[in-house]
Short mmCIF file of C-alpha atoms in Angstrom, two decimals:
data_model
loop_
_atom_site.label_atom_id
_atom_site.label_comp_id
_atom_site.label_asym_id
_atom_site.label_seq_id
_atom_site.Cartn_x
_atom_site.Cartn_y
_atom_site.Cartn_z
CA UNK I 1 0.00 0.00 0.00
CA UNK I 2 1.25 3.46 -0.81
CA UNK I 3 3.12 4.61 2.21
CA UNK I 4 3.77 1.00 3.30
CA UNK I 5 6.26 -1.62 2.20
CA UNK I 6 6.53 -2.14 -1.53
CA UNK I 7 5.96 -5.45 -3.25
CA UNK I 8 9.71 -6.06 -3.46
CA UNK I 9 9.92 -6.14 0.32
CA UNK I 10 7.72 -9.23 0.68
CA UNK I 11 9.33 -12.67 0.88
CA UNK I 12 6.60 -14.55 -0.99
CA UNK I 13 8.47 -17.73 -2.02
CA UNK I 14 9.80 -18.41 1.49
CA UNK I 15 6.42 -17.80 3.14
CA UNK I 16 4.61 -19.94 0.58
CA UNK I 17 7.07 -22.77 1.19
CA UNK I 18 6.67 -22.51 4.95
CA UNK I 19 2.87 -22.58 4.63
CA UNK I 20 3.09 -25.68 2.45
CA UNK I 21 5.11 -27.37 5.18
CA UNK I 22 2.31 -26.63 7.67
CA UNK I 23 4.48 -24.30 9.74
CA UNK I 24 2.26 -22.52 12.27
CA UNK I 25 4.89 -19.84 12.77
CA UNK I 26 4.75 -19.18 9.03
CA UNK I 27 1.02 -18.46 9.29
CA UNK I 28 1.77 -15.94 12.03
CA UNK I 29 4.34 -14.28 9.79
CA UNK I 30 1.92 -14.26 6.85
CA UNK I 31 -0.66 -12.54 9.04
CA UNK I 32 1.78 -9.92 10.30
CA UNK I 33 3.03 -9.24 6.76
CA UNK I 34 -0.17 -9.14 4.71
CA UNK I 35 -3.18 -8.85 7.01
CA UNK I 36 -3.31 -5.02 7.38
CA UNK I 37 -3.35 -4.58 3.60
CA UNK I 38 -5.85 -7.37 2.99
CA UNK I 39 -8.18 -6.05 5.72
CA UNK I 40 -8.20 -2.59 4.14
CA UNK I 41 -9.03 -4.15 0.76
CA UNK I 42 -11.83 -6.33 2.17
CA UNK I 43 -13.21 -3.35 4.07
CA UNK I 44 -13.29 -1.35 0.86
CA UNK I 45 -15.38 -4.06 -0.76
CA UNK I 46 -17.70 -4.75 2.18
CA UNK I 47 -17.90 -1.41 4.03
CA UNK I 48 -18.22 -3.19 7.36
CA UNK I 49 -15.46 -4.10 9.78
CA UNK I 50 -17.20 -7.26 11.03
CA UNK I 51 -17.58 -8.60 7.49
CA UNK I 52 -14.07 -7.51 6.54
CA UNK I 53 -12.62 -9.32 9.56
CA UNK I 54 -14.54 -12.47 8.66
CA UNK I 55 -13.41 -12.25 5.04
CA UNK I 56 -9.77 -11.88 6.08
CA UNK I 57 -10.00 -14.81 8.50
CA UNK I 58 -11.53 -17.07 5.84
CA UNK I 59 -8.98 -15.87 3.28
CA UNK I 60 -6.01 -16.91 5.41
CA UNK I 61 -7.59 -20.21 6.42
CA UNK I 62 -8.38 -21.06 2.78
CA UNK I 63 -4.89 -19.99 1.74
CA UNK I 64 -3.30 -22.37 4.24
CA UNK I 65 -5.48 -25.23 3.00
CA UNK I 66 -4.86 -24.55 -0.72
CA UNK I 67 -1.29 -23.22 -0.85
CA UNK I 68 0.02 -26.59 -2.03
CA UNK I 69 -1.69 -25.98 -5.38
CA UNK I 70 -0.10 -22.56 -6.00
CA UNK I 71 2.26 -23.08 -8.96
CA UNK I 72 3.95 -19.66 -8.63
CA UNK I 73 4.96 -19.15 -4.98
CA UNK I 74 6.57 -15.81 -5.88
CA UNK I 75 3.03 -14.49 -6.47
CA UNK I 76 1.72 -15.41 -3.02
CA UNK I 77 0.66 -11.83 -2.21
CA UNK I 78 -1.50 -11.37 -5.34
CA UNK I 79 -2.94 -14.87 -4.81
CA UNK I 80 -4.05 -13.87 -1.30
CA UNK I 81 -5.83 -10.82 -2.73
CA UNK I 82 -7.63 -13.08 -5.22
CA UNK I 83 -8.91 -15.30 -2.40
CA UNK I 84 -9.85 -12.26 -0.32
CA UNK I 85 -11.81 -10.77 -3.21
CA UNK I 86 -13.70 -13.98 -3.88
CA UNK I 87 -14.65 -14.32 -0.21
CA UNK I 88 -15.67 -10.65 0.01
CA UNK I 89 -17.84 -10.87 -3.09
CA UNK I 90 -19.47 -14.02 -1.72
CA UNK I 91 -20.29 -12.17 1.50
CA UNK I 92 -21.79 -9.29 -0.45
CA UNK I 93 -24.18 -11.79 -1.99
CA UNK I 94 -25.57 -12.84 1.39
CA UNK I 95 -28.90 -11.19 2.26
CA UNK I 96 -28.28 -11.39 6.00
CA UNK I 97 -24.76 -10.01 6.07
CA UNK I 98 -23.66 -7.56 8.74
CA UNK I 99 -23.82 -3.91 7.66
CA UNK I 100 -23.34 -0.40 8.92
CA UNK I 101 -20.27 -0.70 11.14
CA UNK I 102 -17.30 0.74 9.28
CA UNK I 103 -13.78 0.50 10.66
CA UNK I 104 -12.02 3.54 12.11
CA UNK I 105 -9.13 5.05 10.23
CA UNK I 106 -5.62 3.79 10.93
CA UNK I 107 -3.56 6.26 12.94
CA UNK I 108 -1.53 8.61 10.76
CA UNK I 109 0.60 10.35 13.37
CA UNK I 110 -0.13 13.67 15.01
CA UNK I 111 -1.29 16.17 12.41
CA UNK I 112 -1.79 19.85 13.06
CA UNK I 113 -5.15 21.49 12.44
CA UNK I 114 -3.78 23.00 9.24
CA UNK I 115 -2.51 19.61 8.03
CA UNK I 116 -5.85 17.98 8.82
CA UNK I 117 -7.68 20.73 6.91
CA UNK I 118 -5.41 20.26 3.89
CA UNK I 119 -5.88 16.49 4.00
CA UNK I 120 -9.65 16.88 4.20
CA UNK I 121 -9.58 19.18 1.19
CA UNK I 122 -7.42 16.79 -0.83
CA UNK I 123 -9.60 13.83 0.11
CA UNK I 124 -12.64 15.68 -1.17
CA UNK I 125 -10.79 16.28 -4.43
CA UNK I 126 -9.81 12.59 -4.65
CA UNK I 127 -13.36 11.41 -3.97
CA UNK I 128 -14.75 13.83 -6.57
CA UNK I 129 -12.32 12.55 -9.20
CA UNK I 130 -12.63 8.83 -8.40
CA UNK I 131 -16.41 9.13 -8.28
CA UNK I 132 -16.46 9.68 -12.05
CA UNK I 133 -14.90 6.24 -12.71
CA UNK I 134 -16.65 2.90 -12.97
CA UNK I 135 -16.47 0.51 -10.04
CA UNK I 136 -13.99 -1.80 -11.72
CA UNK I 137 -11.77 1.12 -12.75
CA UNK I 138 -11.68 2.38 -9.17
CA UNK I 139 -10.78 -1.07 -7.87
CA UNK I 140 -8.04 -1.51 -10.47
CA UNK I 141 -6.53 1.89 -9.64
CA UNK I 142 -6.70 1.14 -5.92
CA UNK I 143 -5.03 -2.27 -6.26
CA UNK I 144 -2.40 -0.96 -8.64
CA UNK I 145 -1.48 2.25 -6.82
CA UNK I 146 -2.25 1.93 -3.12
CA UNK I 147 -1.69 -1.83 -2.83
CA UNK I 148 1.14 -1.83 -5.41
CA UNK I 149 0.07 -4.96 -7.27
CA UNK I 150 1.34 -5.52 -10.82
CA UNK I 151 -0.74 -6.33 -13.94
CA UNK I 152 -0.19 -10.14 -13.74
CA UNK I 153 -1.53 -10.12 -10.19
CA UNK I 154 -4.52 -7.97 -11.24
CA UNK I 155 -5.23 -10.39 -14.08
CA UNK I 156 -5.36 -13.24 -11.58
CA UNK I 157 -7.48 -11.28 -9.10
CA UNK I 158 -10.09 -10.24 -11.70
CA UNK I 159 -9.90 -13.50 -13.66
CA UNK I 160 -9.13 -11.80 -16.98
CA UNK I 161 -6.27 -11.96 -19.48
CA UNK I 162 -3.15 -9.83 -19.19
CA UNK I 163 -4.13 -7.93 -22.34
CA UNK I 164 -7.54 -7.11 -20.83
CA UNK I 165 -5.81 -6.01 -17.63
CA UNK I 166 -3.49 -3.64 -19.51
CA UNK I 167 -6.48 -2.18 -21.34
CA UNK I 168 -8.42 -1.78 -18.08
CA UNK I 169 -5.52 0.06 -16.42
CA UNK I 170 -4.91 2.30 -19.43
CA UNK I 171 -8.58 3.29 -19.68
CA UNK I 172 -8.83 3.81 -15.92
CA UNK I 173 -5.76 6.07 -15.93
CA UNK I 174 -7.06 8.12 -18.88
CA UNK I 175 -10.51 8.50 -17.32
CA UNK I 176 -8.97 9.42 -13.96
CA UNK I 177 -6.84 12.12 -15.60
CA UNK I 178 -9.96 13.63 -17.19
CA UNK I 179 -11.96 13.34 -13.96
CA UNK I 180 -9.19 14.93 -11.87
CA UNK I 181 -8.90 17.82 -14.32
CA UNK I 182 -12.65 18.39 -14.12
CA UNK I 183 -12.57 18.22 -10.31
CA UNK I 184 -9.73 20.77 -10.16
CA UNK I 185 -11.72 23.11 -12.39
CA UNK I 186 -14.74 22.66 -10.13
CA UNK I 187 -12.63 23.31 -7.05
CA UNK I 188 -10.68 26.34 -8.22
CA UNK I 189 -12.55 27.92 -11.17
CA UNK I 190 -16.21 27.18 -10.53
CA UNK I 191 -17.09 30.89 -10.66
CA UNK I 192 -15.90 31.19 -14.28
CA UNK I 193 -18.62 28.93 -15.71
CA UNK I 194 -22.30 29.02 -14.68
CA UNK I 195 -22.74 25.34 -15.57
CA UNK I 196 -19.86 24.28 -13.32
CA UNK I 197 -21.20 26.51 -10.55
CA UNK I 198 -24.60 24.82 -10.83
CA UNK I 199 -23.09 21.33 -10.82
CA UNK I 200 -20.88 21.88 -7.79
CA UNK I 201 -23.36 22.95 -5.12
CA UNK I 202 -22.17 19.98 -3.02
CA UNK I 203 -18.57 19.04 -2.37
CA UNK I 204 -17.18 16.44 -2.70
CA UNK I 205 -19.11 15.66 -5.86
CA UNK I 206 -21.54 12.71 -5.89
CA UNK I 207 -20.71 10.12 -8.58
CA UNK I 208 -23.41 11.13 -11.06
CA UNK I 209 -22.50 14.80 -10.76
CA UNK I 210 -18.80 13.96 -11.17
CA UNK I 211 -19.57 12.08 -14.38
CA UNK I 212 -21.72 14.95 -15.68
CA UNK I 213 -18.94 17.41 -14.87
CA UNK I 214 -16.40 15.41 -16.90
CA UNK I 215 -18.74 15.41 -19.90
CA UNK I 216 -19.34 19.14 -19.52
CA UNK I 217 -15.65 20.07 -19.30
CA UNK I 218 -14.89 18.06 -22.45
CA UNK I 219 -17.26 20.20 -24.54
CA UNK I 220 -17.36 23.58 -22.76
CA UNK I 221 -15.57 26.46 -24.59
CA UNK I 222 -14.75 28.06 -21.22
CA UNK I 223 -13.60 24.99 -19.30
CA UNK I 224 -12.10 22.99 -22.16
CA UNK I 225 -9.00 25.15 -22.81
CA UNK I 226 -8.27 25.77 -19.13
CA UNK I 227 -4.97 24.41 -17.86
CA UNK I 228 -4.77 22.63 -14.51
CA UNK I 229 -1.77 21.32 -12.59
CA UNK I 230 -0.95 17.66 -13.13
CA UNK I 231 -1.25 15.66 -9.92
CA UNK I 232 0.38 12.20 -9.92
CA UNK I 233 -2.10 9.44 -9.17
CA UNK I 234 0.00 8.09 -6.29
CA UNK I 235 -0.20 11.47 -4.53
CA UNK I 236 -3.94 11.61 -5.15
CA UNK I 237 -4.51 8.15 -3.69
CA UNK I 238 -2.13 8.63 -0.76
CA UNK I 239 -4.57 10.92 1.07
CA UNK I 240 -7.35 8.31 1.20
CA UNK I 241 -7.94 6.70 4.59
CA UNK I 242 -6.72 3.21 5.48
CA UNK I 243 -9.09 1.05 7.53
CA UNK I 244 -7.55 0.04 10.87
CA UNK I 245 -7.39 -3.71 11.39
CA UNK I 246 -8.95 -4.82 14.72
CA UNK I 247 -6.32 -5.56 17.35
CA UNK I 248 -7.94 -8.81 18.52
CA UNK I 249 -8.30 -10.28 15.02
CA UNK I 250 -4.84 -11.84 15.01
CA UNK I 251 -5.58 -14.23 17.88
CA UNK I 252 -8.98 -15.10 16.37
CA UNK I 253 -7.45 -15.97 12.99
CA UNK I 254 -4.58 -18.01 14.40
CA UNK I 255 -6.90 -19.91 16.74
CA UNK I 256 -9.38 -20.68 13.96
CA UNK I 257 -6.58 -21.81 11.66
CA UNK I 258 -4.85 -24.15 14.12
CA UNK I 259 -7.36 -25.41 16.68
CA UNK I 260 -7.82 -29.23 16.29
CA UNK I 261 -11.55 -29.09 17.10
CA UNK I 262 -12.20 -26.68 14.19
CA UNK I 263 -10.87 -28.89 11.41
CA UNK I 264 -14.34 -29.41 9.89
CA UNK I 265 -14.92 -25.67 9.84
CA UNK I 266 -11.59 -25.10 8.08
CA UNK I 267 -12.46 -27.66 5.41
CA UNK I 268 -15.78 -25.94 4.82
CA UNK I 269 -14.10 -22.53 4.53
CA UNK I 270 -11.54 -23.97 2.12
CA UNK I 271 -14.38 -25.34 -0.04
CA UNK I 272 -15.85 -21.83 -0.37
CA UNK I 273 -12.70 -20.66 -2.14
CA UNK I 274 -12.99 -23.36 -4.81
CA UNK I 275 -12.72 -23.93 -7.73
CA UNK I 276 -9.11 -23.10 -8.65
CA UNK I 277 -7.55 -22.97 -12.12
CA UNK I 278 -4.66 -25.09 -13.37
CA UNK I 279 -2.00 -22.83 -11.82
CA UNK I 280 -3.70 -22.77 -8.44
CA UNK I 281 -5.51 -19.39 -8.56
CA UNK I 282 -9.16 -19.18 -7.45
CA UNK I 283 -11.67 -18.61 -10.22
CA UNK I 284 -13.70 -15.41 -9.69
CA UNK I 285 -16.83 -15.58 -7.60
CA UNK I 286 -20.03 -16.24 -9.52
CA UNK I 287 -23.26 -14.91 -8.01
CA UNK I 288 -25.76 -17.67 -7.48
CA UNK I 289 -26.82 -19.87 -4.61
CA UNK I 290 -26.08 -18.27 -1.25
CA UNK I 291 -24.29 -20.80 0.95
CA UNK I 292 -24.18 -20.86 4.71
CA UNK I 293 -21.02 -19.43 6.20
CA UNK I 294 -18.32 -21.81 7.32
CA UNK I 295 -20.30 -24.95 6.41
CA UNK I 296 -19.52 -28.16 8.20
CA UNK I 297 -18.58 -31.28 6.27
CA UNK I 298 -21.67 -32.87 7.78
CA UNK I 299 -23.70 -30.85 5.29
CA UNK I 300 -21.91 -32.26 2.25
CA UNK I 301 -23.95 -35.50 2.04
CA UNK I 302 -27.16 -33.49 2.19
CA UNK I 303 -25.97 -31.33 -0.68
CA UNK I 304 -25.06 -34.43 -2.66
CA UNK I 305 -28.50 -35.96 -2.04
CA UNK I 306 -30.14 -32.72 -3.07
CA UNK I 307 -28.14 -32.65 -6.29
CA UNK I 308 -29.08 -36.26 -7.10
CA UNK I 309 -32.78 -35.59 -6.53
CA UNK I 310 -32.61 -32.53 -8.76
CA UNK I 311 -30.98 -34.63 -11.48
CA UNK I 312 -33.70 -37.30 -11.27
CA UNK I 313 -36.36 -34.60 -11.43
CA UNK I 314 -34.71 -33.16 -14.53
CA UNK I 315 -34.64 -36.56 -16.26
CA UNK I 316 -38.31 -37.07 -15.42
CA UNK I 317 -39.18 -33.76 -17.04
CA UNK I 318 -40.27 -32.06 -13.84
CA UNK I 319 -38.07 -28.97 -14.37
CA UNK I 320 -38.36 -25.92 -12.15
CA UNK I 321 -36.86 -22.73 -13.62
CA UNK I 322 -35.61 -20.07 -11.24
CA UNK I 323 -35.25 -16.54 -12.44
CA UNK I 324 -31.94 -14.83 -11.73
CA UNK I 325 -29.20 -12.61 -13.03
CA UNK I 326 -26.76 -13.68 -15.71
CA UNK I 327 -23.55 -15.00 -14.24
CA UNK I 328 -21.50 -14.57 -17.38
CA UNK I 329 -18.10 -13.07 -17.72
CA UNK I 330 -19.28 -9.49 -17.41
CA UNK I 331 -21.87 -9.95 -14.72
CA UNK I 332 -21.69 -7.54 -11.82
CA UNK I 333 -21.83 -8.55 -8.20
CA UNK I 334 -25.39 -8.60 -6.91
CA UNK I 335 -26.50 -5.49 -5.12
CA UNK I 336 -26.41 -5.56 -1.34
CA UNK I 337 -29.66 -6.19 0.45
CA UNK I 338 -31.69 -3.81 2.57
CA UNK I 339 -31.06 -0.89 0.29
CA UNK I 340 -27.42 -0.74 1.24
CA UNK I 341 -25.13 0.82 -1.30
CA UNK I 342 -22.20 -1.30 -2.40
CA UNK I 343 -18.75 -0.89 -0.94
CA UNK I 344 -15.39 0.56 -1.93
CA UNK I 345 -14.41 -1.60 -4.78
CA UNK I 346 -17.90 -1.39 -6.16
CA UNK I 347 -19.88 -2.73 -9.08
CA UNK I 348 -19.88 -0.76 -12.29
CA UNK I 349 -23.58 -0.16 -12.35
CA UNK I 350 -23.78 1.24 -8.84
CA UNK I 351 -22.73 4.77 -8.10
CA UNK I 352 -19.46 4.91 -6.25
CA UNK I 353 -20.70 6.92 -3.39
CA UNK I 354 -17.71 5.15 -2.42
CA UNK I 355 -17.76 2.20 -4.48
CA UNK I 356 -14.47 1.80 -4.16
CA UNK I 357 -13.14 4.62 -2.49
CA UNK I 358 -11.27 3.45 0.51
CA UNK I 359 -12.91 5.22 3.41
CA UNK I 360 -12.99 4.78 7.14
CA UNK I 361 -16.11 5.67 9.07
CA UNK I 362 -14.52 8.39 11.13
CA UNK I 363 -13.15 10.32 8.17
CA UNK I 364 -15.40 9.57 5.22
CA UNK I 365 -16.08 12.77 3.31
CA UNK I 366 -18.26 11.57 0.50
CA UNK I 367 -21.23 9.26 0.07
CA UNK I 368 -20.22 5.62 0.18
CA UNK I 369 -21.01 2.80 -2.30
CA UNK I 370 -18.25 -0.14 -2.95
CA UNK I 371 -15.56 0.53 -2.73
CA UNK I 372 -14.89 1.35 -4.56
CA UNK I 373 -17.37 -0.49 -4.66
CA UNK I 374 -17.40 -2.86 -5.97
CA UNK I 375 -16.53 -3.94 -9.42
CA UNK I 376 -18.22 -6.62 -11.48
CA UNK I 377 -16.78 -10.02 -10.92
CA UNK I 378 -15.53 -11.58 -14.14
CA UNK I 379 -16.22 -15.21 -14.79
CA UNK I 380 -14.35 -17.58 -17.02
CA UNK I 381 -17.30 -19.81 -17.83
CA UNK I 382 -20.54 -17.99 -18.68
CA UNK I 383 -23.64 -19.95 -17.83
CA UNK I 384 -26.64 -20.33 -20.11
CA UNK I 385 -29.42 -17.92 -19.18
CA UNK I 386 -32.66 -19.47 -17.94
CA UNK I 387 -35.06 -20.40 -20.70
CA UNK I 388 -38.11 -19.03 -18.98
CA UNK I 389 -39.60 -17.84 -15.73
CA UNK I 390 -42.49 -19.21 -13.74
CA UNK I 391 -45.77 -17.38 -14.01
CA UNK I 392 -46.39 -14.75 -11.41
CA UNK I 393 -49.57 -13.24 -10.17
CA UNK I 394 -49.97 -9.49 -10.30
CA UNK I 395 -48.54 -7.81 -7.22
CA UNK I 396 -51.08 -6.40 -4.78
CA UNK I 397 -51.84 -2.72 -4.97
CA UNK I 398 -49.70 -0.81 -2.56
CA UNK I 399 -51.27 1.93 -0.48
CA UNK I 400 -50.66 5.42 -1.74
CA UNK I 401 -47.80 7.10 0.02
CA UNK I 402 -47.74 10.89 0.19
CA UNK I 403 -44.74 12.47 -1.52
CA UNK I 404 -41.78 13.26 0.70
CA UNK I 405 -41.40 16.83 1.90
CA UNK I 406 -39.39 19.13 -0.32
CA UNK I 407 -35.73 19.69 0.28
CA UNK I 408 -34.89 22.63 2.52
CA UNK I 409 -33.80 25.70 0.64
CA UNK I 410 -30.04 26.15 0.69
CA UNK I 411 -28.74 29.05 2.69
CA UNK I 412 -25.95 31.54 2.11
CA UNK I 413 -22.59 31.94 3.78
CA UNK I 414 -21.77 34.90 6.04
CA UNK I 415 -18.04 35.39 6.62
CA UNK I 416 -16.14 37.53 9.11
CA UNK I 417 -12.49 38.41 8.56
CA UNK I 418 -9.70 38.57 11.12
CA UNK I 419 -6.45 40.33 11.91
CA UNK I 420 -3.25 38.45 12.71
CA UNK I 421 -1.14 41.34 13.87
CA UNK I 422 2.32 39.88 14.40
CA UNK I 423 0.96 36.37 14.94
CA UNK I 424 1.23 33.69 12.28
CA UNK I 425 -2.49 32.84 12.07
CA UNK I 426 -6.01 33.92 13.00
CA UNK I 427 -9.54 32.40 12.75
CA UNK I 428 -12.13 33.34 10.12
CA UNK I 429 -15.69 32.74 11.30
CA UNK I 430 -18.28 31.53 8.78
CA UNK I 431 -22.02 31.13 9.46
CA UNK I 432 -24.87 29.50 7.52
CA UNK I 433 -27.70 32.04 7.01
CA UNK I 434 -31.22 31.16 5.84
CA UNK I 435 -30.63 27.42 5.42
CA UNK I 436 -27.99 24.66 5.28
CA UNK I 437 -24.75 25.33 3.39
CA UNK I 438 -22.12 23.01 1.93
CA UNK I 439 -19.01 25.18 2.10
CA UNK I 440 -15.39 24.98 1.06
CA UNK I 441 -12.37 27.24 0.85
CA UNK I 442 -11.71 28.04 -2.81
CA UNK I 443 -8.58 30.17 -2.61
CA UNK I 444 -6.50 32.77 -0.82
CA UNK I 445 -4.72 35.92 -2.00
CA UNK I 446 -1.59 37.61 -0.78
CA UNK I 447 0.72 35.57 1.42
CA UNK I 448 -2.16 33.67 3.02
CA UNK I 449 -2.95 29.98 3.25
CA UNK I 450 -6.26 28.35 4.26
CA UNK I 451 -8.22 25.21 3.49
CA UNK I 452 -11.21 23.15 4.55
CA UNK I 453 -14.75 22.19 3.67
CA UNK I 454 -17.89 20.91 5.39
CA UNK I 455 -21.61 21.36 5.93
CA UNK I 456 -23.35 23.81 8.23
CA UNK I 457 -26.97 23.75 9.27
CA UNK I 458 -28.95 26.97 9.43
CA UNK I 459 -27.43 29.25 12.07
CA UNK I 460 -24.37 27.07 12.68
CA UNK I 461 -20.88 28.58 12.63
CA UNK I 462 -17.36 27.28 12.35
CA UNK I 463 -13.91 28.84 12.48
CA UNK I 464 -11.44 28.37 9.62
CA UNK I 465 -7.80 28.95 10.48
CA UNK I 466 -5.86 31.15 8.06
CA UNK I 467 -2.07 31.50 8.29
CA UNK I 468 0.54 33.60 6.56
CA UNK I 469 3.17 31.93 4.42
CA UNK I 470 5.92 34.54 4.74
CA UNK I 471 8.44 34.26 7.54
CA UNK I 472 8.85 37.95 8.29
CA UNK I 473 6.58 40.98 8.57
CA UNK I 474 7.44 44.13 6.60
CA UNK I 475 4.56 46.44 7.40
CA UNK I 476 0.82 45.94 7.35
CA UNK I 477 -0.52 43.74 4.56
CA UNK I 478 -4.04 42.65 3.52
CA UNK I 479 -5.41 39.65 1.71
CA UNK I 480 -8.58 37.65 1.25
CA UNK I 481 -9.77 34.08 1.70
CA UNK I 482 -12.57 33.06 -0.70
CA UNK I 483 -15.34 30.59 0.04
CA UNK I 484 -17.99 28.68 -1.91
CA UNK I 485 -20.93 29.04 -2.34
CA UNK I 486 -19.94 32.72 -1.96
CA UNK I 487 -18.13 35.16 0.26
CA UNK I 488 -14.65 36.46 0.90
CA UNK I 489 -13.05 37.27 4.24
CA UNK I 490 -10.65 40.18 4.59
CA UNK I 491 -7.51 39.33 6.53
CA UNK I 492 -4.82 41.73 7.71
CA UNK I 493 -1.43 40.53 8.78
CA UNK I 494 1.89 41.96 10.00
#
């Protein structure tokens, strides 16, 4: 992960060999080496720390059971991500999965108020840019940049060819460049174009608005020629939060993986990761029958009997057809139940309110999907669509529901300047007047620096710290700090 150890610092062949030998200490080392990264990835897909912890536990248990089949031990890390993705996508398909409890953000050292404000502003920019991408593009960018996985590993994780992976990465990078340029225009030059001003009433931008903004900038005579600074994608992604792995998960995983009385459970978990291809990589998850979690081997005979009865019924001509989604190569992961949006590495057809944007609950700045996100799960063997669907009676008439109340009218922003004197900073006070306001700092003049964004309800106020960038004072100076949706604060310094 960006900011963490690079792929060259992992000792994949040695750890794979130790796992094959059944070394319990090797499993501990595998956990300590890979688990924080895998948990963050699973959390991006599932948007719940309980589910992410369960996915990581099952991933490592399945890996220990199946590592003997891995033909390329030097690709152990990418192989673990492939198992983790398959388990996470399976969990997303479960109607009774745990939801709504996102992980806190991993500690990032002590940051000053100014550094936190700058990070918040840059995260909003990153979310606005990534929101314009498809779910699979977001997931590919995240795995490539933050998790530092190479194209062969991505090909194995998504279950596609290397040529398709290269094309996916190239298109994702091109679309991200266009989306970032549009987001920078929205952030810094929104006043120059009425259409951009109308599209950017909320910040960060929701996915649909972000996509509309990209289309607008591409054809607008005002926005099209505008130049924006080029921001490397690794810097853009580095500001996104990393989900903190639970401290007690290590003991839970190691106990589940080694306890003699849980052997049946381990075999059931290992079966969930199947089937594997001829080089030992798991085939992508295919939406379909939802299986119980951690099934016991005692259930296998019942499944076999059920399959035999179904076969006899088919031969006899008593065929029951179940309607369902296509599980072909381009099928997307089924939407989460209970109206939940998908997670950080999200499906293409669902808005990325965070479909895969890696977010932690305590710092999320934009709506969440997932997550990233997450992206459609490719399949190597498309299944034949059902030939028909059973007849259905007309649904009962639902009672009329009155329309929801109208949205509250947005308010305006009242700003009050400040004077630093010989100090290095002072607070600007902003207040929402007449209604709620989504605000952000859009710029500063003179030798001033300020940043931040947020939402204020009617009558609420907040202070924004402004500081001077020069080291010495040479007489009284004045400058301004500008805000959206409108307003500029006068600031005197020195």
